[in-house]
């Protein structure tokens, strides 16, 4: 694990970036909400910024959209500095978290708003609105309907169509799916990715869910306390998280605090036996071993293959997740999360003693 | 028993209705009663103080023959003028209070409300001292400092309009603030992001969304100015006679209650009709739900 620079895989390719951020900073009083962010966003990519609330991701996006003025640094759009260009003069459009639909207008009027502001004649506006409604699978019957009278999913589509109407170069998304129920959210994630494929526009998306980011993005930037701490493809982030913070972001993983021993093994608090894992980088004594729930397996006593690391514990509880089942195993004063396909269910009742194990190659060692 | 009578009986037996009976009686006697009395008096023969005369339209005919309709028109013009002036003055202030000033909006609210604690007459006479020709504060200062002789400003239409706008400003401002605070920041930013200029945002987004507040403010100031009496008396003097002054003098100097009543009824019907028209355009339920 090196410096963040090392994770900008393939940066500086043949295509110049559509959007370049140089030392972009936004301070509120003495607090730096966004702190010296450098980032190149490529033409046509789906870039997602992931971070917890308060990490500065919304402020960053608002600066890109022109809704907030940077305190320092530059925003370059195709090489041109746009710091002082107001939102209404940038060739970008934003989909807001609240969607910010115009409640007093119809679906058609909402979609056509950007065109009306540009004084496009009504017939052409209507044609464009129909075209977008077809693309987003929104029935043309909705054209004259008030946006106050349509469903949540339909409102999302109207907001998307409205942002696309003026054919912007870049689309910004400020957590548009955060307030939507699970099933619809999953469906809209897929639709958004398909929309990205169809329009070939540059999408810059922010979310607090790494899972959501993984589904849709070409590249992901992890944001923490105003800084982009890791940038990479979903694969890179998944297999090589920069530190404990990034690993924790990936949902339910086992994170075991470890210390390096002289013999190369790792001592874990609460566990009797030392663990075998990747080699600690030079000079590092303290770290965290990350093991995914699906990498942990149940080990039959005696029979069956062993594992590099074996931990004895008791089965605390099990949770069905559809095709998989998640188990919580109490061991060494902590809870291990194990996920297995339904077919691989262990023959143990709740409270029974079980042995779990994983191989060293399935674990990742990360710093704090 | 018919269905209607059944429903009425059911309604009368509701605890809610029964609990409201005392207030209802108070309203009937204290609020509705006098209005009925005025309405009945307007159909009595001129200068009678009893309700035993035959009904007659003589007072209404007299009101139109004696050009009282001119005062009525003048009152409507002043009311419309007051609404127009206040709309222009209050909009930027309301926008600031609803969107920009943050916690300082409270201070501004206090400053705006403070004059209401002083009697309206006292405040208007303050303006008289200020505008008085020769010895007035404004004229005196202009003469002493700049050596300019100011024209007479008191006792004119413009002084009256100024006085009306001054007195009724809070009634326009606060509903307007309420209306504009219903316009969310997101929606304004979305409009800007989609290419709208400041004027386009105002026309397409702010005004339509704040319309309920603007209408309520406009209605309040219009109706209040329409029935106003002191402003024109103090700042307009004998030059500006509004309908309320005519009504007052019919009841007092003229000792002609039926005439005063007829003028009152005319004003009431016109103003009431206007209120009903505006209120029919307002869906208060929708406004409250949208917040």
XYZ file of C-alpha atoms in Angstrom:
659
model
C 0.000 0.000 0.000
C 1.677 3.187 -1.115
C 0.672 6.817 -1.318
C -2.718 7.649 -2.898
C -0.937 8.607 -6.131
C -0.119 4.961 -6.697
C -3.802 4.116 -6.929
C -4.611 6.411 -9.803
C -4.430 3.556 -12.177
C -4.012 4.480 -15.785
C -4.033 8.199 -15.045
C -2.642 10.461 -17.740
C -3.897 8.337 -20.641
C -4.227 9.647 -24.165
C -7.547 11.433 -23.562
C -7.220 14.771 -21.763
C -9.440 15.121 -18.679
C -12.775 16.864 -19.147
C -12.577 18.180 -15.621
C -9.398 18.839 -13.672
C -9.309 19.916 -10.029
C -6.095 21.476 -8.812
C -5.635 21.980 -5.080
C -9.348 22.663 -4.796
C -10.186 23.955 -1.329
C -13.256 25.296 0.396
C -13.039 26.689 3.884
C -15.863 27.798 6.147
C -14.193 29.965 8.769
C -11.204 27.960 9.926
C -12.748 24.649 8.884
C -11.654 23.177 5.566
C -14.646 21.298 4.189
C -12.688 20.435 1.060
C -8.931 20.351 1.510
C -6.598 20.574 -1.500
C -8.252 18.052 -3.750
C -6.436 17.127 -6.963
C -8.434 15.045 -9.408
C -8.727 14.382 -13.123
C -12.094 13.257 -14.396
C -11.960 11.715 -17.829
C -14.291 12.311 -20.728
C -17.266 9.970 -20.528
C -16.423 8.221 -17.295
C -18.714 7.461 -14.390
C -16.808 8.818 -11.428
C -18.195 8.393 -7.935
C -17.051 10.160 -4.811
C -17.827 8.135 -1.695
C -17.610 9.432 1.832
C -19.497 9.613 5.102
C -21.656 12.647 5.827
C -19.472 15.623 6.659
C -16.589 14.385 4.515
C -16.991 17.366 2.181
C -18.254 15.472 -0.836
C -21.357 17.600 -1.262
C -19.335 20.813 -0.964
C -16.937 19.463 -3.584
C -19.771 18.684 -5.971
C -21.396 22.064 -5.376
C -18.138 23.761 -6.346
C -17.981 21.718 -9.541
C -21.561 22.705 -10.386
C -20.885 26.387 -9.686
C -23.171 26.612 -6.658
C -20.255 27.279 -4.321
C -17.147 29.354 -4.944
C -13.780 27.720 -4.201
C -11.654 29.311 -1.468
C -8.481 28.208 -3.215
C -7.372 26.051 -6.097
C -8.796 25.758 -9.592
C -11.499 23.965 -11.503
C -10.545 23.459 -15.129
C -13.237 22.476 -17.598
C -11.523 21.284 -20.771
C -8.477 23.223 -19.679
C -10.359 26.450 -19.011
C -10.584 27.883 -15.528
C -14.254 28.078 -14.522
C -13.912 29.081 -10.850
C -15.857 32.301 -11.367
C -18.353 31.029 -13.904
C -21.829 30.936 -12.331
C -23.908 27.758 -12.323
C -26.245 29.048 -15.018
C -23.333 29.563 -17.397
C -21.660 26.185 -16.998
C -22.374 23.391 -19.493
C -23.182 21.066 -16.618
C -26.377 19.962 -14.898
C -27.052 18.592 -11.467
C -29.536 16.083 -10.105
C -30.243 17.136 -6.537
C -30.669 14.931 -3.509
C -34.153 16.369 -3.006
C -34.570 16.262 -6.810
C -35.717 19.910 -6.481
C -38.528 19.448 -8.980
C -40.630 22.517 -9.668
C -43.807 21.513 -7.868
C -45.916 24.200 -9.550
C -45.080 22.949 -13.012
C -46.042 19.925 -15.072
C -43.725 17.070 -16.009
C -43.269 18.624 -19.445
C -42.562 22.102 -18.070
C -39.997 20.656 -15.678
C -38.175 18.768 -18.407
C -38.253 21.737 -20.776
C -37.132 24.297 -18.194
C -33.514 24.566 -19.337
C -34.643 24.922 -22.953
C -37.202 27.584 -22.085
C -34.473 29.550 -20.290
C -32.481 29.341 -23.520
C -35.506 30.592 -25.486
C -35.912 27.452 -27.572
C -39.269 27.556 -29.347
C -42.116 25.535 -27.781
C -42.444 22.953 -30.565
C -38.749 22.024 -30.423
C -38.902 21.926 -26.623
C -41.797 19.551 -26.686
C -40.088 17.294 -29.161
C -36.971 17.130 -26.989
C -39.097 16.425 -23.901
C -40.840 13.517 -25.669
C -37.490 12.182 -26.840
C -36.125 12.222 -23.265
C -39.299 10.718 -21.836
C -39.023 7.865 -24.335
C -35.383 7.315 -23.436
C -36.177 7.236 -19.716
C -39.242 5.046 -20.226
C -41.611 7.693 -18.970
C -44.998 7.468 -20.652
C -45.829 10.464 -22.868
C -49.191 10.681 -21.079
C -47.280 12.204 -18.177
C -46.322 15.274 -20.198
C -49.188 17.427 -18.923
C -49.368 15.940 -15.459
C -48.327 17.873 -12.352
C -45.103 16.579 -10.807
C -46.892 16.627 -7.457
C -48.997 13.706 -8.701
C -46.385 11.192 -9.800
C -44.581 8.392 -7.976
C -41.066 8.391 -6.521
C -39.472 6.492 -9.393
C -41.194 8.701 -11.934
C -39.960 11.794 -10.121
C -36.402 10.464 -10.415
C -36.854 10.056 -14.140
C -38.279 13.558 -14.517
C -35.283 14.962 -12.623
C -32.928 13.031 -14.911
C -34.737 14.154 -18.039
C -34.709 17.749 -16.809
C -30.946 17.629 -16.260
C -30.359 16.043 -19.670
C -32.609 18.419 -21.611
C -29.991 21.011 -22.505
C -27.490 18.298 -23.457
C -24.933 19.188 -20.770
C -21.364 17.904 -21.023
C -21.232 16.702 -17.442
C -23.987 15.473 -15.158
C -23.590 15.811 -11.406
C -25.539 13.647 -8.982
C -25.906 14.564 -5.326
C -27.050 11.293 -3.696
C -30.279 11.191 -5.694
C -31.061 7.641 -4.574
C -30.477 8.026 -0.849
C -34.112 8.491 0.127
C -35.482 5.647 -1.958
C -36.487 2.194 -0.812
C -34.107 -0.665 -1.471
C -35.836 -2.375 -4.380
C -36.388 0.781 -6.395
C -32.871 1.965 -5.597
C -31.335 -1.211 -6.993
C -33.415 -0.847 -10.142
C -32.501 2.822 -10.579
C -28.789 2.077 -10.076
C -28.949 -0.219 -13.070
C -30.958 2.313 -15.065
C -28.444 5.042 -14.264
C -25.561 2.913 -15.422
C -27.453 2.102 -18.613
C -28.224 5.781 -19.088
C -24.520 6.508 -18.757
C -23.818 3.945 -21.434
C -26.460 5.365 -23.765
C -25.617 9.038 -23.354
C -21.838 8.591 -23.076
C -21.744 11.688 -20.934
C -19.408 12.259 -18.027
C -21.192 11.412 -14.776
C -19.907 12.625 -11.440
C -21.861 10.986 -8.660
C -21.624 11.283 -4.904
C -22.946 8.835 -2.369
C -22.237 7.569 1.122
C -22.675 3.990 -0.041
C -19.602 2.253 -1.423
C -21.871 -0.596 -2.458
C -23.874 1.776 -4.676
C -20.635 3.208 -6.057
C -19.287 -0.275 -6.863
C -22.344 -1.140 -8.950
C -22.216 1.898 -11.185
C -18.789 3.490 -11.323
C -15.830 3.307 -13.642
C -13.705 4.842 -10.921
C -14.291 5.678 -7.298
C -12.744 8.314 -5.059
C -12.929 7.813 -1.310
C -13.297 11.047 0.584
C -12.518 11.648 4.231
C -12.249 14.917 6.131
C -12.110 16.996 2.972
C -9.465 14.910 1.232
C -9.596 12.259 -1.450
C -7.669 9.472 0.249
C -7.943 6.775 -2.396
C -8.876 6.783 -6.056
C -9.255 3.650 -8.103
C -11.504 1.306 -10.039
C -14.093 -0.623 -8.005
C -11.838 -3.674 -8.310
C -8.815 -1.853 -6.952
C -10.733 -0.418 -4.064
C -12.255 -3.790 -3.292
C -9.068 -5.800 -3.390
C -6.635 -3.198 -2.117
C -8.318 -0.786 0.309
C -5.872 1.888 1.410
C -6.570 1.719 5.138
C -9.000 0.666 7.824
C -11.347 3.552 7.016
C -11.779 2.412 3.419
C -12.213 -1.230 4.456
C -14.897 -0.323 6.952
C -16.689 1.490 4.206
C -17.122 -1.692 2.228
C -19.877 -2.931 4.464
C -19.590 -5.945 6.707
C -16.019 -7.173 6.822
C -13.977 -8.676 9.642
C -11.358 -6.209 10.777
C -8.896 -7.644 13.266
C -6.444 -5.412 15.064
C -2.987 -7.015 14.783
C 0.598 -6.387 15.734
C 3.643 -7.701 13.882
C 5.787 -10.249 15.679
C 9.460 -10.816 15.118
C 8.791 -14.201 13.467
C 6.567 -12.679 10.766
C 3.286 -13.871 12.267
C 0.635 -11.457 13.475
C -0.532 -11.261 17.045
C -4.231 -10.541 17.376
C -5.818 -9.276 20.530
C -8.115 -11.848 22.156
C -6.992 -14.742 19.950
C -4.664 -17.341 21.401
C -2.947 -18.366 18.228
C -1.052 -15.880 16.072
C -2.390 -15.295 12.565
C -0.736 -15.758 9.247
C -1.313 -12.894 6.873
C 0.398 -10.769 4.280
C 3.778 -9.488 5.378
C 3.701 -6.253 7.309
C 5.367 -3.481 5.337
C 8.720 -2.447 6.722
C 8.581 -0.366 9.828
C 4.896 -0.960 10.377
C 4.128 -2.630 13.674
C 0.441 -2.001 14.075
C -2.257 -2.722 11.527
C -5.586 -4.300 10.740
C -6.232 -7.585 9.053
C -9.271 -7.389 6.791
C -11.090 -10.629 6.016
C -14.259 -10.700 3.930
C -17.223 -12.676 5.315
C -17.297 -14.857 2.182
C -13.579 -15.744 2.636
C -14.225 -17.290 6.028
C -15.345 -20.933 6.087
C -16.471 -23.461 8.622
C -13.916 -26.153 9.372
C -15.085 -29.644 10.301
C -13.201 -30.967 13.281
C -10.626 -33.407 12.054
C -12.045 -34.053 8.619
C -11.954 -31.693 5.656
C -9.245 -29.305 4.592
C -7.744 -27.028 7.174
C -6.954 -23.371 6.751
C -3.992 -21.092 7.349
C -5.791 -19.494 10.255
C -8.200 -21.356 12.491
C -10.334 -19.876 15.245
C -12.625 -21.770 17.627
C -15.854 -20.152 18.763
C -19.600 -20.571 19.156
C -22.330 -19.941 16.618
C -24.220 -16.915 17.888
C -26.879 -16.362 15.243
C -27.708 -16.721 11.566
C -29.373 -14.376 9.082
C -30.774 -15.423 5.722
C -29.734 -13.121 2.853
C -31.535 -14.844 0.020
C -29.072 -17.076 -1.794
C -26.561 -16.732 1.038
C -26.716 -17.027 4.792
C -24.770 -14.828 7.152
C -23.493 -16.253 10.443
C -22.185 -14.453 13.470
C -19.578 -16.454 15.342
C -18.397 -15.415 18.780
C -14.685 -16.030 19.231
C -11.887 -14.425 21.146
C -14.119 -11.763 22.645
C -15.330 -10.513 19.272
C -17.867 -11.371 16.614
C -16.782 -12.847 13.287
C -19.050 -12.445 10.277
C -19.213 -15.426 7.943
C -21.218 -15.595 4.730
C -21.873 -18.857 2.891
C -24.117 -20.059 0.113
C -27.274 -21.640 1.449
C -26.084 -25.082 0.321
C -22.938 -24.832 2.437
C -24.828 -24.476 5.682
C -22.911 -25.964 8.635
C -24.557 -28.652 10.731
C -24.465 -26.709 13.954
C -27.227 -25.371 16.126
C -27.160 -21.927 17.666
C -24.788 -21.850 20.623
C -22.847 -24.885 19.403
C -19.061 -24.850 19.191
C -17.773 -24.238 15.657
C -14.370 -23.754 14.116
C -13.890 -21.156 11.430
C -10.869 -20.450 9.325
C -9.482 -18.536 6.366
C -6.358 -18.548 4.251
C -3.668 -15.924 4.454
C -4.093 -14.986 0.772
C -7.749 -14.057 1.404
C -6.782 -11.425 3.944
C -5.586 -7.872 3.450
C -3.345 -5.958 5.782
C -4.125 -2.261 6.080
C -2.759 0.561 8.248
C -4.963 2.659 10.526
C -87.332 13.084 8.709
C -85.481 14.066 5.573
C -81.822 13.161 5.149
C -80.787 16.785 5.470
C -82.679 17.259 8.725
C -81.140 14.060 10.015
C -77.656 15.277 9.241
C -78.430 18.622 10.855
C -79.685 16.893 14.008
C -76.544 14.775 14.070
C -74.427 17.860 13.723
C -76.225 19.654 16.559
C -75.569 16.704 18.864
C -71.850 16.600 18.210
C -69.794 17.496 21.290
C -67.585 19.680 19.086
C -70.504 21.801 18.021
C -71.908 22.022 21.529
C -68.561 23.134 22.910
C -68.423 25.877 20.279
C -71.874 27.234 21.137
C -70.694 29.925 23.619
C -68.225 31.337 21.097
C -70.835 31.108 18.404
C -73.281 33.151 20.489
C -70.608 35.735 21.254
C -69.776 36.048 17.557
C -73.423 36.338 16.576
C -74.103 39.100 19.098
C -70.811 40.945 19.006
C -69.714 40.573 15.412
C -72.549 39.573 13.175
C -75.261 41.550 15.003
C -73.832 45.032 14.405
C -73.286 44.193 10.734
C -76.924 43.187 10.384
C -77.937 46.386 12.177
C -75.903 48.485 9.747
C -77.358 46.608 6.799
C -80.926 47.141 8.053
C -80.291 50.830 8.814
C -79.141 51.386 5.248
C -82.702 50.700 4.095
C -84.337 53.136 6.591
C -85.536 56.628 5.590
C -82.825 59.300 5.817
C -81.941 60.723 9.223
C -84.029 58.230 11.161
C -82.672 56.742 14.368
C -85.190 53.954 14.626
C -85.742 50.785 12.701
C -89.500 51.303 12.182
C -89.475 53.074 8.801
C -90.430 51.306 5.594
C -87.563 49.848 3.604
C -86.259 52.262 0.987
C -83.359 52.497 -1.489
C -83.275 56.268 -1.084
C -79.898 56.246 0.727
C -78.182 54.272 -2.031
C -79.599 56.596 -4.690
C -78.396 59.564 -2.645
C -74.929 58.055 -2.328
C -74.552 57.924 -6.092
C -76.268 61.263 -6.787
C -74.072 63.112 -4.312
C -70.851 61.798 -5.875
C -69.898 59.705 -2.876
C -68.786 57.181 -5.457
C -65.827 59.491 -6.079
C -64.548 58.905 -2.527
C -65.179 55.221 -3.053
C -63.106 55.259 -6.246
C -60.418 57.273 -4.501
C -60.279 54.746 -1.694
C -59.898 51.909 -4.181
C -57.166 53.819 -6.001
C -55.281 54.475 -2.772
C -55.660 50.853 -1.700
C -54.335 49.645 -5.049
C -51.519 52.185 -4.885
C -50.577 51.092 -1.378
C -50.432 47.442 -2.458
C -48.251 48.349 -5.455
C -45.834 50.478 -3.410
C -45.597 47.870 -0.669
C -45.055 45.022 -3.121
C -42.047 46.850 -4.556
C -40.668 47.929 -1.188
C -41.237 44.670 0.667
C -40.120 42.107 -1.919
C -36.371 42.679 -1.578
C -36.620 42.989 2.192
C -38.709 39.830 2.440
C -36.280 37.962 0.197
C -33.446 39.022 2.475
C -35.309 38.029 5.614
C -36.381 34.669 4.234
C -33.127 33.675 2.541
C -30.113 35.816 3.307
C -30.053 37.427 6.719
C -30.138 34.233 8.745
C -30.197 34.997 12.424
C -30.213 38.753 11.764
C -33.691 38.356 10.301
C -34.977 38.246 13.883
C -33.464 41.642 14.634
C -35.015 43.078 11.498
C -38.378 41.591 12.441
C -38.159 43.330 15.809
C -37.284 46.656 14.166
C -40.250 46.264 11.815
C -42.658 45.366 14.601
C -41.470 47.945 17.132
C -43.384 50.927 15.641
C -46.600 48.946 16.063
C -46.277 49.442 19.821
C -46.712 53.181 19.351
C -50.195 54.451 18.586
C -50.807 54.965 14.894
C -51.994 58.548 15.494
C -48.803 59.463 17.296
C -46.704 58.019 14.493
C -48.707 59.874 11.856
C -48.398 63.167 13.712
C -44.677 62.476 13.797
C -44.798 62.495 10.026
C -46.736 65.777 10.131
C -43.944 67.378 12.158
C -41.447 65.950 9.723
C -43.166 67.106 6.552
C -44.674 70.387 7.764
C -43.989 73.309 5.447
C -41.494 75.864 6.733
C -41.154 74.674 10.283
C -41.111 70.945 9.524
C -38.053 68.825 10.255
C -37.406 67.988 6.616
C -38.028 71.477 5.201
C -36.138 73.142 8.030
C -33.160 70.875 7.624
C -33.116 71.304 3.852
C -33.182 75.065 4.242
C -30.546 75.205 6.979
C -28.122 72.711 5.425
C -28.569 73.080 1.677
C -30.420 76.374 1.452
C -33.194 74.759 -0.568
C -36.788 75.838 -0.191
C -38.905 72.673 -0.357
C -42.389 72.664 -1.847
C -45.300 71.805 0.405
C -45.418 68.069 0.856
C -48.008 67.667 3.569
C -51.748 67.430 2.815
C -51.375 65.792 -0.566
C -52.139 62.508 -2.275
C -48.514 61.430 -2.143
C -48.233 62.154 1.587
C -51.353 60.062 2.151
C -50.021 57.205 0.024
C -46.728 57.339 1.897
C -48.586 57.252 5.214
C -50.663 54.257 4.129
C -47.595 52.370 2.941
C -45.796 53.231 6.166
C -48.577 52.097 8.465
C -49.463 48.871 6.637
C -45.936 47.738 5.745
C -45.791 44.870 8.275
C -49.038 43.441 6.913
C -47.400 43.027 3.516
C -43.922 42.156 4.689
C -44.586 39.228 6.991
C -46.927 37.221 4.747
C -44.395 37.827 1.976
C -41.556 36.478 4.148
C -43.702 33.442 4.873
C -44.422 32.950 1.188
C -40.792 33.288 0.128
C -39.589 30.978 2.863
C -41.664 28.266 1.202
C -39.350 28.478 -1.807
C -36.568 26.004 -1.006
C -32.934 26.807 -1.725
C -32.611 23.624 -3.748
C -35.286 24.659 -6.194
C -33.720 28.068 -6.757
C -30.303 26.483 -7.225
C -31.736 23.885 -9.584
C -33.238 26.665 -11.702
C -29.925 28.486 -11.749
C -28.083 25.280 -12.606
C -30.473 24.778 -15.521
C -29.501 28.159 -16.918
C -32.041 30.585 -15.423
C -30.925 34.171 -14.815
C -31.835 36.041 -11.621
C -34.928 37.540 -13.315
C -35.971 34.222 -14.771
C -35.679 32.616 -11.348
C -37.885 35.334 -9.885
C -40.510 35.018 -12.604
C -40.506 31.250 -13.065
C -39.803 30.004 -9.551
C -39.985 32.495 -6.688
C -43.124 34.425 -7.591
C -45.307 31.411 -8.412
C -44.154 29.437 -5.375
C -44.471 32.408 -3.007
C -47.803 33.436 -4.536
C -49.956 32.427 -1.548
C -47.953 34.690 0.755
C -47.966 37.516 -1.766
C -51.731 37.233 -2.238
C -52.426 37.185 1.479
C -50.177 40.206 2.038
C -51.750 42.054 -0.859
C -55.244 41.257 0.338
C -54.558 42.384 3.897
C -53.019 45.702 2.899
C -55.677 46.326 0.272
C -58.594 45.803 2.626
C -56.941 47.720 5.461
C -56.117 50.717 3.251
C -59.580 50.629 1.754
C -61.177 51.198 5.124
C -58.460 53.493 6.464
C -59.420 56.826 7.951
C -56.615 58.440 9.955
C -53.894 58.441 7.290
C -55.897 60.548 4.866
C -57.211 62.793 7.643
C -53.809 63.496 9.186
C -51.568 63.538 6.118
C -54.127 64.378 3.420
C -56.042 66.989 5.365
C -59.097 68.411 3.618
C -57.674 67.614 0.174
C -57.909 63.861 0.398
C -61.318 62.504 1.367
C -61.620 58.748 1.406
C -64.818 56.761 1.798
C -64.170 56.007 5.467
C -64.120 59.754 6.177
C -67.465 60.153 4.409
C -68.953 57.342 6.447
C -67.667 58.846 9.658
C -69.043 62.290 8.897
C -72.408 60.843 7.872
C -72.677 59.188 11.260
C -71.350 62.152 13.253
C -71.697 65.622 11.718
C -74.431 64.592 9.297
C -76.429 62.712 11.971
C -77.562 60.540 9.056
C -77.142 56.936 10.169
C -78.972 55.429 7.196
C -76.653 57.223 4.728
C -73.553 56.145 6.671
C -74.930 52.614 6.775
C -75.580 52.569 3.035
C -72.004 53.709 2.315
C -70.687 51.078 4.729
C -72.674 48.360 3.012
C -71.373 49.440 -0.380
C -67.773 49.278 0.868
C -68.422 45.967 2.596
C -69.920 44.326 -0.489
C -67.120 45.519 -2.779
C -64.295 44.595 -0.421
C -65.959 41.306 0.564
C -66.453 40.331 -3.070
C -62.794 40.992 -3.753
C -61.686 38.926 -0.774
C -63.841 36.017 -1.887
C -62.435 36.118 -5.406
C -58.841 36.089 -4.133
C -59.460 33.426 -1.504
C -61.050 31.162 -4.099
C -57.671 31.198 -5.888
C -55.885 30.139 -2.734
C -55.798 26.561 -1.636
C -54.756 26.905 1.986
C -54.656 23.135 2.526
C -52.180 22.719 -0.286
C -50.073 25.558 1.060
C -49.825 24.034 4.496
C -49.087 20.570 3.131
C -46.324 21.852 0.868
C -44.266 23.232 3.717
